[in-house]
XYZ file of C-alpha atoms in Angstrom:
658
model
C 77.491 84.082 128.297
C 79.342 84.785 131.637
C 79.308 87.959 134.114
C 82.659 89.831 133.897
C 81.939 91.587 137.347
C 84.753 91.759 139.624
C 83.916 93.175 142.875
C 87.533 94.329 143.387
C 87.430 96.463 140.290
C 84.179 97.911 141.136
C 85.239 98.935 144.685
C 88.161 100.697 142.869
C 85.641 103.164 141.714
C 85.294 104.502 145.299
C 81.598 104.763 145.383
C 81.642 107.245 142.343
C 78.349 106.323 140.445
C 79.683 107.688 136.957
C 82.767 105.755 137.268
C 80.906 102.531 138.258
C 78.711 103.321 135.161
C 81.579 103.399 132.967
C 83.133 100.061 134.582
C 79.912 98.058 134.038
C 79.608 99.773 130.555
C 83.103 98.179 129.606
C 82.015 94.862 130.755
C 79.070 94.900 128.127
C 81.308 96.646 125.435
C 83.863 93.645 125.890
C 81.391 91.103 124.555
C 80.746 91.622 120.804
C 77.547 89.223 121.023
C 76.180 92.109 123.197
C 77.483 95.338 121.894
C 79.174 95.692 118.319
C 80.888 98.902 117.036
C 78.976 101.691 118.919
C 75.924 99.675 119.494
C 73.782 99.886 122.794
C 73.956 102.785 125.167
C 74.081 102.990 129.043
C 73.186 105.645 131.688
C 72.984 106.446 135.348
C 70.929 108.834 137.289
C 73.052 110.903 139.878
C 73.460 114.233 141.272
C 75.636 116.690 139.468
C 77.340 119.607 141.374
C 77.801 122.952 139.972
C 80.357 125.622 140.687
C 78.264 126.995 143.538
C 78.166 123.648 145.205
C 74.452 123.215 144.321
C 73.179 119.716 143.321
C 71.023 118.864 140.292
C 69.377 115.628 139.504
C 71.120 114.472 136.383
C 71.169 111.558 133.700
C 74.651 110.837 132.894
C 74.065 109.005 129.350
C 76.606 107.573 126.947
C 77.603 110.346 124.718
C 78.074 110.307 120.709
C 81.230 109.093 119.522
C 82.036 106.930 122.620
C 82.366 103.056 122.085
C 81.305 100.951 125.205
C 84.355 98.827 125.116
C 86.563 101.806 126.084
C 84.228 104.491 127.505
C 85.320 106.489 130.479
C 83.412 108.646 132.897
C 84.003 111.759 130.523
C 82.007 109.691 127.896
C 78.791 110.287 130.056
C 77.789 113.768 129.570
C 75.382 115.128 132.561
C 71.966 116.221 131.368
C 69.202 117.780 133.412
C 66.996 114.949 134.362
C 63.837 117.148 134.816
C 64.210 118.516 131.220
C 64.673 115.288 129.695
C 61.304 114.092 131.549
C 59.462 117.129 130.139
C 60.615 116.334 126.643
C 59.383 112.712 127.216
C 55.905 114.223 127.770
C 55.675 115.998 124.565
C 53.455 114.459 121.689
C 55.798 115.242 118.934
C 59.406 116.192 118.400
C 61.150 115.761 115.229
C 65.010 114.575 115.061
C 66.496 117.799 114.618
C 64.599 119.525 117.087
C 65.124 116.594 119.571
C 69.150 116.903 119.106
C 69.104 120.496 119.607
C 67.027 119.938 123.004
C 69.600 117.311 124.125
C 72.358 119.852 123.712
C 70.227 122.241 125.594
C 69.880 119.777 128.458
C 73.549 119.515 128.895
C 75.032 120.456 132.375
C 78.415 120.671 130.823
C 78.520 122.419 127.449
C 81.912 120.975 126.643
C 80.308 117.232 127.077
C 79.741 115.209 124.014
C 76.100 115.043 122.425
C 74.000 112.619 124.540
C 72.699 109.407 123.042
C 69.563 109.667 120.954
C 68.002 107.281 123.384
C 68.580 109.975 126.375
C 64.907 110.644 126.837
C 64.169 106.942 126.886
C 66.783 106.476 129.494
C 65.261 109.221 131.400
C 61.849 107.758 131.323
C 63.235 104.590 132.841
C 62.910 105.190 136.418
C 65.731 102.993 137.958
C 69.152 104.367 138.561
C 71.099 102.107 136.150
C 69.858 101.355 132.600
C 71.674 99.171 130.195
C 70.998 98.681 126.492
C 72.354 96.127 123.983
C 71.785 94.898 120.648
C 72.416 91.188 121.887
C 72.608 88.876 118.936
C 70.922 86.024 120.568
C 67.824 88.238 121.468
C 67.634 89.887 118.132
C 68.064 86.819 116.054
C 65.015 85.165 117.909
C 63.098 88.274 117.102
C 63.902 88.036 113.433
C 61.967 84.954 112.858
C 58.201 84.389 112.164
C 57.322 83.209 115.748
C 60.081 85.325 117.322
C 57.668 87.355 119.695
C 55.908 84.220 121.020
C 59.251 82.473 121.826
C 60.669 85.590 123.575
C 57.420 85.731 125.382
C 57.795 82.020 126.506
C 61.488 82.409 127.631
C 60.820 85.673 129.586
C 57.165 85.453 130.814
C 55.748 88.517 132.482
C 59.302 89.763 133.934
C 60.084 91.198 130.255
C 57.895 93.702 128.381
C 58.142 92.990 124.625
C 57.471 95.697 122.205
C 57.304 95.828 118.344
C 59.909 97.624 116.455
C 59.663 101.428 116.043
C 62.445 103.971 115.011
C 64.921 104.883 117.734
C 64.977 108.393 119.132
C 61.857 110.199 120.381
C 59.261 108.042 118.849
C 60.795 105.162 120.521
C 60.846 106.905 123.812
C 57.025 107.758 123.203
C 56.272 104.023 122.598
C 58.026 102.955 126.021
C 56.185 105.591 127.772
C 52.798 104.838 126.538
C 53.327 101.172 126.951
C 54.478 101.497 130.618
C 52.044 104.260 131.778
C 49.966 101.971 133.796
C 52.870 99.594 134.554
C 54.590 98.713 137.722
C 58.211 99.029 137.060
C 58.986 96.646 139.927
C 57.458 93.992 138.241
C 59.644 93.782 135.011
C 63.488 93.203 134.938
C 63.774 94.275 131.107
C 62.290 95.332 127.748
C 62.795 93.751 124.430
C 62.480 95.846 121.462
C 61.723 93.609 118.550
C 64.464 93.597 115.813
C 66.458 95.958 117.764
C 67.498 95.033 121.229
C 67.056 94.663 124.922
C 67.202 96.975 128.024
C 67.810 96.186 131.518
C 67.540 98.274 134.584
C 68.171 98.135 138.451
C 69.066 100.581 141.295
C 72.601 98.889 141.360
C 75.049 98.667 138.539
C 76.075 95.171 139.069
C 72.330 94.027 139.196
C 71.416 95.907 135.930
C 74.496 94.319 134.225
C 74.114 90.885 135.492
C 70.277 90.897 134.502
C 71.400 91.540 131.151
C 73.776 88.605 131.058
C 71.084 86.573 132.514
C 68.239 87.241 130.105
C 70.621 87.073 126.998
C 71.953 83.865 128.319
C 68.448 82.277 128.247
C 68.193 83.336 124.537
C 71.383 82.061 123.899
C 70.561 78.516 125.455
C 67.656 78.394 123.432
C 69.140 78.915 120.271
C 71.845 76.211 121.250
C 68.886 73.803 121.640
C 66.670 74.712 118.799
C 69.484 75.892 116.101
C 71.973 73.171 117.011
C 74.135 72.455 113.848
C 72.385 75.251 111.928
C 75.549 77.051 111.175
C 77.440 75.553 108.316
C 81.342 75.234 108.452
C 83.247 74.415 105.229
C 86.665 74.524 104.093
C 87.250 77.177 101.403
C 87.018 76.391 97.595
C 89.307 79.525 96.900
C 92.386 79.285 94.503
C 95.185 81.646 93.615
C 93.487 82.056 90.061
C 90.525 83.823 91.872
C 92.814 86.729 92.910
C 92.872 88.522 89.720
C 89.078 88.328 89.671
C 89.294 89.924 93.265
C 91.317 92.691 92.094
C 88.733 93.204 89.398
C 86.006 93.235 91.875
C 87.825 95.854 93.962
C 88.116 98.077 90.984
C 84.502 97.811 89.791
C 83.501 98.535 93.632
C 85.719 101.758 93.791
C 83.965 103.025 90.612
C 80.941 102.956 92.246
C 82.384 104.390 95.460
C 83.925 107.185 93.617
C 87.509 106.308 94.608
C 89.914 103.713 95.817
C 88.496 101.131 98.321
C 89.865 98.276 100.235
C 88.345 94.790 99.894
C 88.659 91.732 101.914
C 87.911 88.224 100.964
C 86.894 85.945 103.955
C 87.321 82.223 103.496
C 87.023 81.069 107.177
C 84.906 78.070 107.622
C 82.039 80.080 108.736
C 81.978 82.354 105.805
C 82.779 79.415 103.424
C 80.030 77.389 104.903
C 77.461 80.119 104.480
C 78.474 80.804 101.007
C 78.151 76.923 100.051
C 74.383 77.079 101.114
C 71.898 76.478 98.389
C 69.933 79.657 99.317
C 72.764 82.019 100.310
C 72.194 84.206 97.311
C 68.764 84.789 98.581
C 69.563 84.883 102.370
C 72.323 87.589 102.027
C 69.580 90.135 100.545
C 66.980 89.393 103.117
C 68.355 92.076 105.678
C 70.740 92.620 108.618
C 70.722 91.425 112.262
C 69.599 94.983 113.284
C 68.610 98.021 111.381
C 71.433 99.949 113.160
C 73.997 97.734 110.838
C 72.411 99.530 107.810
C 74.443 102.741 108.622
C 77.693 100.756 108.049
C 76.873 97.963 105.724
C 73.657 99.052 103.844
C 70.479 97.119 103.990
C 71.384 94.098 101.912
C 74.464 92.367 100.371
C 75.747 91.723 96.741
C 75.759 88.350 95.024
C 79.007 87.404 93.522
C 79.663 84.480 90.966
C 81.920 84.092 87.995
C 81.320 87.321 86.549
C 82.288 89.619 89.056
C 81.968 92.906 87.069
C 78.293 92.011 86.463
C 77.786 91.427 90.066
C 78.698 94.875 90.897
C 76.541 96.314 88.226
C 73.670 93.976 89.417
C 73.953 95.470 93.056
C 73.998 98.995 91.636
C 70.918 98.578 89.754
C 69.174 96.879 92.720
C 70.335 99.606 95.116
C 69.315 102.371 92.780
C 65.675 100.858 92.592
C 65.709 100.344 96.364
C 66.407 104.157 96.768
C 63.800 105.243 94.290
C 61.194 103.137 95.831
C 61.655 104.451 99.429
C 63.109 107.835 98.872
C 61.675 111.137 99.360
C 62.613 114.774 98.115
C 64.566 115.226 101.260
C 66.947 112.275 100.562
C 70.048 112.176 98.474
C 71.271 108.870 97.275
C 74.418 107.391 99.043
C 77.052 105.667 96.953
C 75.930 102.584 95.494
C 78.829 100.359 96.446
C 77.924 97.064 98.345
C 79.629 96.866 101.650
C 79.353 93.048 101.922
C 78.665 90.418 99.424
C 78.572 86.608 99.140
C 80.946 85.102 96.518
C 79.186 81.601 96.168
C 80.926 78.560 97.013
C 84.087 80.760 98.105
C 83.235 82.994 100.957
C 82.133 86.444 102.102
C 83.541 89.707 100.560
C 83.596 92.932 102.399
C 84.025 96.434 100.935
C 84.806 99.825 102.439
C 86.698 103.155 102.003
C 89.413 102.416 104.821
C 90.421 99.690 106.889
C 88.592 100.880 109.995
C 85.250 100.808 108.167
C 86.411 97.276 106.659
C 86.748 96.014 110.012
C 83.276 97.136 111.176
C 81.592 95.558 108.033
C 83.648 92.261 108.580
C 82.411 92.123 112.186
C 78.863 92.976 111.328
C 78.821 90.503 108.649
C 80.501 87.610 110.726
C 77.443 88.102 113.364
C 74.802 88.397 110.733
C 75.638 85.205 108.775
C 75.777 83.391 112.110
C 72.326 84.767 112.844
C 70.787 84.158 109.760
C 71.503 80.543 109.708
C 70.239 80.039 113.230
C 67.017 82.057 112.331
C 66.455 79.518 109.181
C 66.395 76.917 111.645
C 63.672 78.377 113.799
C 61.283 78.812 110.892
C 63.076 81.426 108.526
C 65.246 84.689 108.731
C 62.697 87.536 108.821
C 64.472 90.929 108.897
C 62.744 94.095 108.949
C 60.927 95.262 105.589
C 63.281 97.311 103.310
C 61.245 100.419 103.978
C 62.152 100.187 107.705
C 65.945 99.563 106.689
C 65.851 102.573 104.527
C 64.623 104.853 107.091
C 67.508 103.883 109.460
C 70.060 103.810 106.652
C 68.912 107.306 105.639
C 68.175 108.601 109.247
C 69.745 111.964 109.396
C 71.162 111.763 112.720
C 73.204 108.701 111.870
C 74.290 109.902 108.270
C 75.780 113.086 109.985
C 78.345 110.779 111.748
C 79.333 109.181 108.360
C 80.061 112.214 106.236
C 83.910 112.349 106.519
C 84.631 111.085 103.125
C 85.543 114.695 101.835
C 88.446 114.646 103.944
C 90.123 111.396 102.945
C 93.996 111.032 103.391
C 95.666 111.160 100.333
C 96.284 107.288 100.058
C 93.082 106.303 101.889
C 91.782 103.285 100.325
C 94.834 102.456 98.298
C 97.076 99.472 98.882
C 100.675 99.389 98.839
C 103.224 96.814 98.941
C 106.674 97.678 100.281
C 109.551 94.981 100.267
C 112.454 95.079 102.680
C 109.954 96.800 105.112
C 111.535 95.423 108.362
C 114.101 98.266 108.648
C 115.517 101.369 107.098
C 114.065 102.778 103.990
C 111.309 100.114 103.524
C 110.002 100.484 107.134
C 110.374 104.308 106.786
C 108.388 104.039 103.739
C 105.494 101.592 105.225
C 105.387 104.125 108.155
C 104.994 107.125 105.758
C 102.402 105.296 103.521
C 100.498 104.305 106.760
C 100.365 107.968 107.988
C 98.910 109.049 104.683
C 96.073 106.322 104.906
C 97.364 103.619 102.885
C 96.886 99.738 103.709
C 100.392 98.406 103.540
C 101.518 94.777 102.794
C 104.893 94.563 104.503
C 107.320 92.138 102.965
C 110.588 91.224 104.373
C 112.679 87.882 105.242
C 112.992 89.263 108.805
C 110.260 89.753 111.378
C 108.980 93.209 111.551
C 109.369 95.188 114.879
C 106.460 95.112 117.412
C 105.428 98.766 117.118
C 105.101 98.639 113.642
C 103.099 95.136 113.753
C 100.603 97.070 116.029
C 99.216 99.305 113.212
C 96.013 97.858 112.099
C 96.248 98.841 108.448
C 99.627 96.911 108.160
C 99.751 93.202 107.013
C 103.311 91.742 107.870
C 104.276 88.886 105.591
C 107.554 87.181 106.054
C 109.017 86.293 102.364
C 112.290 85.682 100.847
C 111.752 87.747 97.646
C 114.241 85.939 95.523
C 111.751 82.939 95.745
C 109.212 83.188 93.016
C 106.717 80.595 94.845
C 107.264 82.615 98.255
C 106.398 85.952 96.568
C 103.166 84.340 95.172
C 102.119 83.167 98.473
C 102.775 86.533 100.004
C 100.670 88.298 97.332
C 97.754 85.883 97.641
C 98.054 86.638 101.382
C 98.015 90.365 100.727
C 95.327 90.283 98.137
C 92.898 88.336 100.002
C 93.313 90.703 102.931
C 93.184 94.027 101.103
C 91.810 92.880 97.647
C 94.267 94.612 95.244
C 97.602 96.393 94.619
C 97.967 100.029 93.808
C 101.417 101.020 95.018
C 104.682 99.233 95.216
C 107.924 100.078 96.771
C 110.628 97.823 95.337
C 113.173 98.208 98.010
C 114.522 94.957 99.181
C 118.220 94.735 98.887
C 121.544 94.417 100.647
C 125.037 96.002 100.340
C 127.676 93.115 100.232
C 131.200 93.246 101.691
C 133.779 94.992 99.540
C 135.377 93.019 97.109
C 137.217 93.762 93.840
C 136.151 91.874 90.550
C 139.518 89.932 90.718
C 138.285 88.860 94.186
C 134.575 88.535 93.595
C 133.392 84.741 93.773
C 130.786 83.232 91.746
C 128.506 82.648 94.634
C 128.840 86.312 96.250
C 128.038 87.677 92.419
C 125.161 85.424 91.950
C 123.518 86.182 95.512
C 124.118 89.938 95.114
C 122.376 89.847 91.685
C 119.664 87.775 93.045
C 118.517 90.013 95.658
C 119.461 93.435 94.193
C 118.257 92.880 90.678
C 116.530 89.223 90.066
C 114.042 89.759 93.209
C 112.763 93.155 91.893
C 111.880 91.660 88.414
C 109.996 88.786 90.321
C 108.137 91.132 92.450
C 107.329 93.581 89.413
C 106.303 90.691 87.412
C 103.921 89.096 89.973
C 102.344 92.599 90.792
C 101.610 93.883 87.272
C 98.364 91.996 86.676
C 97.057 93.501 89.757
C 98.536 96.801 89.145
C 96.643 97.096 85.863
C 93.512 96.930 88.071
C 94.637 99.433 90.594
C 93.876 102.888 91.376
C 96.275 105.364 89.944
C 99.037 102.418 90.099
C 102.729 103.595 90.698
C 105.720 101.867 91.372
C 108.969 103.337 93.018
C 112.002 101.293 92.526
C 114.925 101.883 95.156
C 118.332 102.287 93.268
C 121.628 103.586 94.457
C 124.184 106.210 93.977
C 126.277 103.675 92.715
C 124.451 103.664 89.375
C 125.454 107.070 88.212
C 128.735 106.989 90.254
C 130.163 103.669 91.068
C 132.881 102.968 93.274
C 135.594 100.269 93.427
C 134.881 97.082 95.417
C 131.244 97.348 94.788
C 131.155 95.693 91.176
C 128.226 93.193 91.863
C 126.138 95.754 93.779
C 126.651 98.469 91.167
C 126.006 96.120 88.183
C 122.818 94.941 90.017
C 121.629 98.321 90.557
C 122.440 99.483 87.213
C 120.645 96.526 85.787
C 117.703 97.473 88.158
C 117.432 101.049 86.720
C 117.259 99.613 83.323
C 114.473 97.217 84.122
C 112.687 100.109 85.450
C 112.997 102.195 82.347
C 111.825 99.405 80.305
C 108.934 98.658 82.648
C 107.949 102.338 82.457
C 107.736 101.872 78.531
C 105.788 98.635 78.708
C 103.311 99.680 81.589
C 102.559 103.252 80.614
C 99.816 102.216 78.359
C 98.107 100.687 81.303
C 98.517 104.183 83.470
C 101.234 102.352 85.601
C 103.982 104.837 86.697
C 107.483 103.359 87.226
C 109.880 105.860 88.895
C 113.502 105.143 90.524
C 115.141 107.042 93.497
C 118.968 106.815 93.913
C 119.648 107.380 97.699
C 123.012 107.662 99.124
C 124.634 107.730 102.634
C 121.574 107.099 104.544
C 122.965 106.530 107.898
C 120.305 105.126 110.107
C 119.891 101.993 108.074
C 121.150 98.533 109.557
C 124.556 98.470 107.772
C 125.561 101.886 109.360
C 126.532 100.815 112.952
C 128.220 103.119 115.357
C 131.514 101.271 114.819
C 131.218 101.380 111.027
C 130.419 105.274 111.047
C 133.330 105.803 113.521
C 135.749 103.785 111.089
C 134.614 105.337 107.958
C 134.783 109.086 109.580
C 138.202 108.404 110.802
C 139.355 107.035 107.517
C 138.479 110.605 105.975
C 139.924 112.419 108.988
C 136.484 113.716 110.072
C 134.234 113.586 112.830
C 131.266 111.364 112.739
C 128.923 114.578 112.216
C 131.167 115.753 109.448
C 131.187 112.367 107.657
C 127.376 112.388 107.691
C 127.003 115.645 106.215
C 129.760 115.432 103.489
C 127.401 116.524 100.742
C 126.728 119.481 98.566
C 123.781 120.694 101.154
C 125.787 119.900 104.159
C 122.848 117.900 105.432
C 122.287 114.299 107.058
C 119.958 112.083 105.286
C 117.824 109.810 107.262
C 115.392 106.920 106.007
C 112.434 109.121 106.427
C 113.810 111.761 104.112
C 114.021 109.027 101.326
C 110.537 107.878 102.181
C 109.163 111.297 101.813
C 110.314 111.180 98.200
C 109.183 107.921 97.607
C 105.514 108.844 98.744
C 105.692 112.096 96.661
C 106.560 109.977 93.573
C 103.596 107.524 94.294
C 101.094 110.409 94.976
C 98.966 112.734 92.915
C 101.944 115.640 92.744
C 103.907 113.433 90.197
C 100.795 111.907 88.418
C 102.245 112.829 85.310
C 105.831 111.532 85.709
C 107.232 108.309 84.634
C 110.678 106.797 84.158
C 112.531 109.546 86.281
C 115.655 108.842 87.907
C 115.777 111.059 91.128
C 119.024 111.344 93.540
C 118.234 111.547 97.193
C 121.778 112.278 98.416
C 122.056 115.904 99.603
C 123.970 116.493 96.505
C 126.997 114.352 95.416
C 129.713 115.903 93.492
C 130.392 112.539 91.494
C 126.726 112.290 90.510
C 126.511 115.764 89.438
């Protein structure tokens, strides 16, 4: 572990202690081996000046909801230091009362709620305090001889304390352990199974002490656990994809709605899944108890019968809850958040992509730590009773009560073909906005702004190729776990040619893309749609189906065949709850084929201005891709849950169609 401190960047803080605190905090947050998804907290003691120009001694401590990776000065709400110190002298203070008092201690009422560790930060007399859940330190502490090893590594310069719940009781533990301590004699505090604190009068020294102490633990693991982390090629085949979609469906039923699932077959995950005792290790407990908030206290074990694996986890979790709960507890959903698919890899479960990424990151760090811990005598996480206390800690649970406000398509997976431009791109954007995870398929590369969305998986694919489609589906299913929604949109409008002029190649290419590719895509998706949540398909047809024009024989015939294909699919798939509807757009002018030159030429042909040409429909309105996408997402959504085999024009009203 290397220091990331740059004196030039520190000087840019212009001596502002809170800005400097934010800068060094971001350095910690930049390293996931120190800080992972909101873990850890930092503070600085400095003067707060009020509107009268009077100064108050304050503790600026990380606020709830801020992440050390990106935290700014505003993320450190000022609190009255003397008030926090008085709170630290109390013998008892329950969690709810503590949080109320922390709000009362705020000097800026608009600031975020101070960290639950604020009182502890106040009790440490140094100006800068850094706290991380460093993987290496916690890994060593999760072994039978962990305390002795850490004592040997750090000697008398680090105080090592047994695990206790975070919050007020942890602050009291530290206060009692340091009552007769000369703070000048120690450089840090290790909390077993939890993390490490460092502190100093200078920001750089506090941060670099953290780097130094954690590096000692890392070097020890490199020496004593060399080769412990297994690495192996995955043993996953395309035949397992259907089982993965069934696993997702069963997990979602436990959760109470659609979820996203990811199969991780990287060498680290595959190596862990191949260990003889992997099924037992995955249930021993997480790297730190804080992880139970996101990932629960243990994982699922998945073998050939994926449905049974989910049922087994459900029963085990219910038994765990009954054993450790009291009257004040209400059981959370029983869906696992991670699991080991024996001999294949790791599987992650979550209600949305943000949560999925958190679970994946936590699991990656955990399985590495478990294997290192095994090399040091055995992985020994906290007892489940302690893990339960954190998982059901009221202060943390309050942060996660957001499921009631789920976006319409949250947890659902959509596949959009022809997603690089026009209607396909607009559909992908609309689905993302409504919370869906999107597999965006196109033969062209997607634009950078679309690629930046974390819930979008771009897949370059020629949809007329059965093999490429199969590979695209494999990639998408492994990434999201299933398919619920399909927007079958890929197509092109060929150059005008009468039937007399139409060549065999042009005819075959047009049918292959505008009809054949849709059949191949639908055929490939059907097995997974059967395991989907409220599965639905929208086929993008054309005005040319009810109102063909001369010179468009191949295109019109392909789109007419596509409409018939969709109607047959609706008849065949209705018994599985899969809805198939078709839209017929016309004159959508912000698509690739309508360049300024083409628009000007067509408008001139009709002796109209470009604006008049764009609105020459019954409603005198201009249609854009986003307008079509709005109809598509509506058809995929709950408002049309009782509609299938519909043929809907999206054309502003066309006289020939009417």
